[in-house]
mmCIF file of C-alpha atoms in Angstrom:
data_model
loop_
_atom_site.group_PDB
_atom_site.id
_atom_site.type_symbol
_atom_site.label_atom_id
_atom_site.label_comp_id
_atom_site.label_asym_id
_atom_site.label_seq_id
_atom_site.Cartn_x
_atom_site.Cartn_y
_atom_site.Cartn_z
ATOM 1 C CA MET A 1 10.382 22.549 18.574
ATOM 2 C CA ASN A 2 9.532 22.556 22.276
ATOM 3 C CA HIS A 3 6.625 20.185 21.620
ATOM 4 C CA ILE A 4 8.959 17.260 20.776
ATOM 5 C CA ARG A 5 9.318 14.603 23.501
ATOM 6 C CA PRO A 6 11.621 11.588 24.042
ATOM 7 C CA LEU A 7 10.620 8.247 22.565
ATOM 8 C CA PRO A 8 8.257 6.225 24.814
ATOM 9 C CA SER A 9 10.213 3.881 27.047
ATOM 10 C CA TYR A 10 8.557 0.704 25.755
ATOM 11 C CA LEU A 11 9.853 1.495 22.259
ATOM 12 C CA VAL A 12 13.330 2.241 23.598
ATOM 13 C CA HIS A 13 13.349 -1.174 25.305
ATOM 14 C CA ARG A 14 12.196 -2.887 22.124
ATOM 15 C CA TYR A 15 14.944 -1.170 20.150
ATOM 16 C CA HIS A 16 17.622 -2.369 22.555
ATOM 17 C CA GLY A 17 16.182 -5.881 22.363
ATOM 18 C CA TRP A 18 16.303 -5.771 18.547
ATOM 19 C CA LYS A 19 19.868 -4.443 18.522
ATOM 20 C CA ALA A 20 21.012 -7.156 20.935
ATOM 21 C CA THR A 21 19.378 -10.009 19.031
ATOM 22 C CA THR A 22 18.195 -9.552 15.441
ATOM 23 C CA TRP A 23 20.797 -6.969 14.447
ATOM 24 C CA THR A 24 23.662 -8.723 16.238
ATOM 25 C CA GLU A 25 22.819 -12.062 14.626
ATOM 26 C CA ASN A 26 22.565 -10.474 11.166
ATOM 27 C CA ARG A 27 25.105 -7.669 11.346
ATOM 28 C CA VAL A 28 26.901 -8.783 8.183
ATOM 29 C CA TRP A 29 23.646 -8.568 6.215
ATOM 30 C CA TYR A 30 22.794 -5.115 7.578
ATOM 31 C CA ARG A 31 26.279 -3.842 6.763
ATOM 32 C CA ARG A 32 25.978 -5.210 3.257
ATOM 33 C CA LEU A 33 22.654 -3.387 2.833
ATOM 34 C CA ALA A 34 24.326 -0.196 4.020
ATOM 35 C CA ASP A 35 27.413 -0.586 1.831
ATOM 36 C CA GLU A 36 25.793 -1.872 -1.367
ATOM 37 C CA GLY A 37 22.429 -0.087 -1.183
ATOM 38 C CA GLN A 38 18.944 -1.510 -1.487
ATOM 39 C CA ARG A 39 17.974 -3.869 -4.281
ATOM 40 C CA PRO A 40 14.366 -4.836 -3.562
ATOM 41 C CA ARG A 41 12.729 -7.192 -6.039
ATOM 42 C CA ALA A 42 9.243 -5.877 -5.337
ATOM 43 C CA MET A 43 7.381 -2.751 -4.354
ATOM 44 C CA VAL A 44 4.403 -3.237 -2.053
ATOM 45 C CA ILE A 45 1.647 -0.636 -1.759
ATOM 46 C CA SER A 46 -0.570 -1.411 1.208
ATOM 47 C CA CYS A 47 -2.920 0.326 3.598
ATOM 48 C CA CYS A 48 -1.475 2.091 6.630
ATOM 49 C CA ASP A 49 -3.877 0.132 8.841
ATOM 50 C CA SER A 50 -1.736 -1.166 11.734
ATOM 51 C CA ARG A 51 -3.212 -4.660 11.320
ATOM 52 C CA VAL A 52 -1.785 -5.065 7.813
ATOM 53 C CA HIS A 53 1.788 -6.351 8.135
ATOM 54 C CA VAL A 54 3.030 -7.379 4.699
ATOM 55 C CA THR A 55 6.567 -8.246 5.777
ATOM 56 C CA SER A 56 5.110 -10.661 8.313
ATOM 57 C CA ILE A 57 2.683 -12.186 5.803
ATOM 58 C CA PHE A 58 5.502 -12.983 3.386
ATOM 59 C CA GLY A 59 8.271 -13.559 5.937
ATOM 60 C CA ALA A 60 10.307 -10.815 4.285
ATOM 61 C CA ASP A 61 13.686 -9.643 5.545
ATOM 62 C CA SER A 62 15.110 -6.128 5.468
ATOM 63 C CA GLY A 63 15.936 -5.120 1.913
ATOM 64 C CA GLU A 64 13.360 -7.355 0.198
ATOM 65 C CA PHE A 65 10.405 -4.979 -0.201
ATOM 66 C CA PHE A 66 10.201 -1.313 -1.107
ATOM 67 C CA ILE A 67 7.062 -0.437 0.860
ATOM 68 C CA HIS A 68 4.637 2.452 0.570
ATOM 69 C CA ARG A 69 1.585 2.736 2.795
ATOM 70 C CA ASN A 70 -1.369 5.081 2.600
ATOM 71 C CA ILE A 71 -5.075 5.102 3.391
ATOM 72 C CA ALA A 72 -6.809 2.287 1.486
ATOM 73 C CA ASN A 73 -3.705 1.317 -0.536
ATOM 74 C CA LEU A 74 -4.666 3.715 -3.332
ATOM 75 C CA VAL A 75 -2.600 4.866 -6.289
ATOM 76 C CA PRO A 76 -3.771 8.113 -7.926
ATOM 77 C CA PRO A 77 -3.727 8.509 -11.701
ATOM 78 C CA TYR A 78 -0.664 10.031 -13.338
ATOM 79 C CA SER A 79 -0.849 13.800 -12.822
ATOM 80 C CA PRO A 80 2.405 15.723 -13.447
ATOM 81 C CA ASP A 81 1.039 19.049 -12.220
ATOM 82 C CA GLY A 82 3.981 20.177 -10.109
ATOM 83 C CA GLU A 83 2.140 19.569 -6.824
ATOM 84 C CA HIS A 84 3.084 17.235 -3.955
ATOM 85 C CA HIS A 85 2.471 13.575 -4.810
ATOM 86 C CA GLY A 86 3.899 11.158 -2.240
ATOM 87 C CA THR A 87 2.494 7.941 -3.669
ATOM 88 C CA SER A 88 3.368 8.859 -7.245
ATOM 89 C CA ALA A 89 6.900 9.753 -6.157
ATOM 90 C CA THR A 90 7.418 6.327 -4.587
ATOM 91 C CA VAL A 91 6.118 4.604 -7.720
ATOM 92 C CA GLU A 92 8.470 6.672 -9.880
ATOM 93 C CA PHE A 93 11.462 5.902 -7.663
ATOM 94 C CA ALA A 94 10.643 2.190 -7.493
ATOM 95 C CA VAL A 95 10.279 1.787 -11.245
ATOM 96 C CA THR A 96 12.827 4.204 -12.690
ATOM 97 C CA THR A 97 15.585 4.053 -10.059
ATOM 98 C CA LEU A 98 15.269 0.789 -8.146
ATOM 99 C CA LYS A 99 14.005 -1.105 -11.222
ATOM 100 C CA VAL A 100 11.734 -3.349 -9.163
ATOM 101 C CA ALA A 101 10.400 -6.415 -10.966
ATOM 102 C CA HIS A 102 6.977 -6.417 -9.306
ATOM 103 C CA ILE A 103 4.467 -3.940 -7.884
ATOM 104 C CA ILE A 104 1.997 -5.549 -5.493
ATOM 105 C CA ILE A 105 -1.145 -3.770 -4.305
ATOM 106 C CA VAL A 106 -2.465 -5.235 -1.040
ATOM 107 C CA GLY A 107 -6.005 -4.464 0.084
ATOM 108 C CA HIS A 108 -7.614 -5.850 3.220
ATOM 109 C CA SER A 109 -10.811 -6.613 5.106
ATOM 110 C CA LEU A 110 -12.445 -4.089 7.433
ATOM 111 C CA CYS A 111 -10.640 -1.148 5.808
ATOM 112 C CA GLY A 112 -11.662 2.100 7.491
ATOM 113 C CA GLY A 113 -10.722 4.189 4.487
ATOM 114 C CA VAL A 114 -12.871 2.085 2.172
ATOM 115 C CA LYS A 115 -15.782 2.308 4.609
ATOM 116 C CA GLY A 116 -15.291 6.079 4.664
ATOM 117 C CA CYS A 117 -15.578 6.173 0.876
ATOM 118 C CA HIS A 118 -18.680 4.005 1.019
ATOM 119 C CA ASP A 119 -20.292 6.235 3.646
ATOM 120 C CA MET A 120 -19.334 9.388 1.756
ATOM 121 C CA CYS A 121 -20.756 8.089 -1.514
ATOM 122 C CA THR A 122 -24.015 7.049 0.174
ATOM 123 C CA GLY A 123 -24.497 10.375 1.973
ATOM 124 C CA GLN A 124 -23.654 9.038 5.428
ATOM 125 C CA ALA A 125 -20.433 11.021 5.975
ATOM 126 C CA PRO A 126 -21.000 14.702 5.171
ATOM 127 C CA GLU A 127 -17.799 15.631 7.013
ATOM 128 C CA LEU A 128 -15.821 13.801 4.316
ATOM 129 C CA GLU A 129 -17.511 15.876 1.643
ATOM 130 C CA GLU A 130 -15.922 19.024 3.085
ATOM 131 C CA LYS A 131 -13.239 20.466 0.830
ATOM 132 C CA SER A 132 -10.941 20.678 3.851
ATOM 133 C CA SER A 133 -11.087 16.901 4.507
ATOM 134 C CA PHE A 134 -7.805 15.307 3.477
ATOM 135 C CA VAL A 135 -9.328 11.852 3.930
ATOM 136 C CA GLY A 136 -12.385 12.690 1.853
ATOM 137 C CA ARG A 137 -10.413 14.117 -1.039
ATOM 138 C CA TRP A 138 -8.072 11.130 -0.989
ATOM 139 C CA MET A 139 -10.999 8.702 -0.981
ATOM 140 C CA ASP A 140 -12.427 10.474 -4.041
ATOM 141 C CA LEU A 141 -9.934 8.276 -5.887
ATOM 142 C CA LEU A 142 -12.133 5.290 -5.090
ATOM 143 C CA ARG A 143 -15.393 6.778 -6.389
ATOM 144 C CA PRO A 144 -15.059 4.950 -9.759
ATOM 145 C CA GLY A 145 -14.836 1.707 -7.803
ATOM 146 C CA PHE A 146 -17.942 2.574 -5.823
ATOM 147 C CA GLU A 147 -19.843 3.165 -9.049
ATOM 148 C CA ARG A 148 -19.038 -0.413 -10.084
ATOM 149 C CA VAL A 149 -20.349 -1.973 -6.872
ATOM 150 C CA LYS A 150 -23.108 0.408 -5.768
ATOM 151 C CA ASP A 151 -25.875 -1.910 -6.947
ATOM 152 C CA LYS A 152 -24.616 -4.929 -5.006
ATOM 153 C CA PRO A 153 -26.516 -6.045 -1.880
ATOM 154 C CA GLU A 154 -25.498 -3.967 1.125
ATOM 155 C CA ASP A 155 -23.945 -6.939 2.936
ATOM 156 C CA GLN A 156 -21.614 -7.546 -0.044
ATOM 157 C CA ARG A 157 -20.863 -3.969 -1.057
ATOM 158 C CA LEU A 158 -18.107 -3.131 1.447
ATOM 159 C CA ARG A 159 -16.035 -6.210 0.709
ATOM 160 C CA ALA A 160 -16.463 -5.645 -3.005
ATOM 161 C CA LEU A 161 -15.332 -2.039 -2.562
ATOM 162 C CA GLU A 162 -12.257 -3.200 -0.613
ATOM 163 C CA LYS A 163 -11.277 -5.233 -3.655
ATOM 164 C CA GLU A 164 -12.118 -2.326 -5.946
ATOM 165 C CA SER A 165 -9.484 -0.293 -4.089
ATOM 166 C CA VAL A 166 -6.945 -2.776 -5.434
ATOM 167 C CA LEU A 167 -8.341 -2.722 -8.965
ATOM 168 C CA VAL A 168 -8.578 1.070 -9.133
ATOM 169 C CA SER A 169 -4.935 1.289 -8.082
ATOM 170 C CA LEU A 170 -3.849 -1.267 -10.681
ATOM 171 C CA GLU A 171 -5.737 0.678 -13.355
ATOM 172 C CA ASN A 172 -4.177 3.956 -12.262
ATOM 173 C CA LEU A 173 -0.686 2.484 -12.250
ATOM 174 C CA MET A 174 -0.989 1.908 -15.977
ATOM 175 C CA THR A 175 -1.575 5.634 -16.541
ATOM 176 C CA PHE A 176 2.061 6.273 -15.543
ATOM 177 C CA PRO A 177 4.108 6.210 -18.780
ATOM 178 C CA PHE A 178 7.160 4.639 -17.143
ATOM 179 C CA VAL A 179 5.025 1.901 -15.560
ATOM 180 C CA ARG A 180 3.267 1.112 -18.837
ATOM 181 C CA GLU A 181 6.594 1.052 -20.694
ATOM 182 C CA ALA A 182 8.145 -1.321 -18.158
ATOM 183 C CA VAL A 183 5.102 -3.610 -18.233
ATOM 184 C CA GLU A 184 5.006 -3.680 -22.027
ATOM 185 C CA ALA A 185 8.753 -4.389 -22.109
ATOM 186 C CA ASP A 186 8.178 -7.368 -19.787
ATOM 187 C CA GLU A 187 10.399 -5.746 -17.174
ATOM 188 C CA LEU A 188 7.645 -5.241 -14.582
ATOM 189 C CA THR A 189 4.612 -7.194 -13.454
ATOM 190 C CA LEU A 190 1.621 -5.870 -11.512
ATOM 191 C CA HIS A 191 -0.240 -7.890 -8.884
ATOM 192 C CA GLY A 192 -3.407 -7.372 -6.836
ATOM 193 C CA LEU A 193 -3.982 -9.012 -3.453
ATOM 194 C CA TRP A 194 -6.644 -8.825 -0.752
ATOM 195 C CA THR A 195 -6.102 -10.204 2.741
ATOM 196 C CA ASP A 196 -8.684 -11.221 5.325
ATOM 197 C CA ILE A 197 -7.241 -9.995 8.621
ATOM 198 C CA GLY A 198 -9.289 -12.223 10.905
ATOM 199 C CA ALA A 199 -9.058 -15.436 8.891
ATOM 200 C CA GLY A 200 -5.483 -15.007 7.664
ATOM 201 C CA GLY A 201 -6.664 -15.547 4.099
ATOM 202 C CA LEU A 202 -4.998 -14.126 1.013
ATOM 203 C CA GLU A 203 -6.600 -13.747 -2.411
ATOM 204 C CA GLN A 204 -5.076 -12.605 -5.691
ATOM 205 C CA TYR A 205 -6.769 -10.992 -8.642
ATOM 206 C CA ASP A 206 -7.109 -13.329 -11.597
ATOM 207 C CA PRO A 207 -7.594 -11.323 -14.812
ATOM 208 C CA ALA A 208 -8.838 -14.405 -16.684
ATOM 209 C CA SER A 209 -11.862 -14.779 -14.423
ATOM 210 C CA GLY A 210 -12.087 -11.122 -13.402
ATOM 211 C CA ALA A 211 -12.234 -12.151 -9.752
ATOM 212 C CA PHE A 212 -10.104 -12.559 -6.662
ATOM 213 C CA VAL A 213 -9.189 -16.191 -5.984
ATOM 214 C CA PRO A 214 -7.712 -17.733 -2.806
ATOM 215 C CA LEU A 215 -4.021 -18.570 -2.716
#
């Protein structure tokens, strides 16, 4: 482990600032979280893009959201094959152990993962077609979404595919038996959002119209 180094000093300074202010002013709440455990009302699955900050968007405090982040906010279909499944594991824990009331998928504008899928599907990213590409194989999950938008004008296709990443994930969530059972028992609701990073906009999927509508 000789390659491990101390934390960068700017992060150390930020930690001490947080401990002296936010933690000190809310120490009772943090101790309650530690003593009583987490009871989040919602699970949020968002992209790991550093510009997507769901706790900031919703003004959430510690303990409110059970958050999972991955490239392009994707949920794979249910596949109990004994392999490693990080996203599926978080969904299982959220639904069966934490008993969250909501799962919220949050997509966003200018998503690099979505663009990678687009480029791969249009023959512009041969490196992602390599079997050894973790990103490429992960973005294969979005190929059904690409098929639904491939005939759109080029200037509309990427944004449409960003929203397809949300819809594909919502569809795949319902392949998990414990998710479907909780939804059908009215114990869990699923939600799809897309945020415009530059404009600060937020849209939600409306199943009645089959479109994303501004909040």
